[in-house]
XYZ file of C-alpha atoms in Angstrom:
100
model
C 151.424 92.778 113.788
C 151.005 95.185 110.863
C 153.049 92.905 108.628
C 151.012 89.865 109.708
C 147.760 91.721 109.007
C 148.879 92.743 105.510
C 150.029 89.195 104.730
C 146.763 87.797 106.081
C 144.724 90.200 103.972
C 146.686 89.293 100.828
C 146.193 85.596 101.608
C 142.462 86.172 102.052
C 142.187 88.122 98.790
C 144.042 85.387 96.915
C 141.735 82.748 98.395
C 138.690 84.765 97.366
C 140.039 85.096 93.841
C 140.691 81.340 93.619
C 137.095 80.760 94.721
C 135.950 83.212 92.010
C 134.437 85.529 94.594
C 133.567 88.990 93.326
C 135.862 91.587 94.871
C 136.088 95.326 94.277
C 138.823 96.304 91.810
C 140.502 98.615 94.338
C 140.957 95.645 96.674
C 142.263 93.264 94.017
C 144.648 95.875 92.570
C 145.929 96.941 95.988
C 144.743 100.532 95.594
C 143.891 100.972 99.235
C 145.595 102.231 102.342
C 145.342 100.679 105.772
C 145.192 103.006 108.759
C 146.150 101.534 112.103
C 144.800 103.314 115.139
C 145.870 102.129 118.567
C 143.573 102.611 121.493
C 145.238 104.759 124.126
C 145.724 101.759 126.410
C 147.463 99.817 123.619
C 149.587 102.854 122.741
C 150.822 103.227 126.313
C 151.431 99.480 126.647
C 153.371 99.439 123.385
C 155.888 101.745 125.043
C 156.369 99.629 128.183
C 160.073 99.063 128.666
C 160.856 102.040 126.432
C 159.173 104.964 128.194
C 157.975 105.127 131.747
C 154.502 106.344 132.535
C 156.175 108.993 134.639
C 157.967 110.324 131.549
C 154.728 110.300 129.549
C 152.978 112.133 132.376
C 155.739 114.727 132.586
C 155.722 115.593 128.863
C 151.951 115.404 128.423
C 151.034 117.322 131.560
C 148.651 114.525 132.575
C 148.816 113.028 136.057
C 150.774 109.750 136.178
C 147.946 107.984 138.008
C 145.555 109.006 135.228
C 148.043 107.709 132.638
C 147.890 104.405 134.536
C 144.088 104.409 134.344
C 144.282 105.007 130.590
C 146.844 102.205 130.241
C 144.664 99.740 132.134
C 141.552 100.710 130.214
C 139.883 101.673 133.489
C 139.286 105.102 131.968
C 139.310 106.325 128.392
C 140.786 109.722 127.639
C 138.890 112.443 125.869
C 140.294 113.179 122.398
C 142.151 116.231 123.714
C 143.842 114.140 126.434
C 144.835 111.480 123.890
C 146.308 114.221 121.716
C 148.356 115.499 124.682
C 149.745 112.000 125.233
C 150.655 111.575 121.566
C 152.225 115.038 121.385
C 154.224 114.274 124.529
C 155.505 111.025 123.030
C 156.480 112.903 119.870
C 158.330 115.466 122.012
C 160.375 112.701 123.634
C 161.041 111.196 120.209
C 162.322 114.498 118.818
C 164.565 114.999 121.841
C 166.046 111.515 121.456
C 166.573 111.906 117.723
C 168.431 115.204 118.237
C 171.167 113.479 120.239
C 174.414 113.361 118.273
């Protein structure tokens, strides 16, 4: 998706240039950075089939049922809860990468 977005943006910029639209120099020259921020529900769904919600709950200290609510979008976590989820995912990642 990130690759498609970048390609789409480049295509759009090129089209604007061909139409002689005025664009900021930083955009034309590519001197920008794109930050992608996943909503918590999208983050959890992106891990389906890789990590169970039970595993995320265990490492984050957040109840599995609440993780399910976040995944479904039924509830949105406070920033501190989101940070716990992300830190828990990073913990799992470090543990997996330490396997030799």
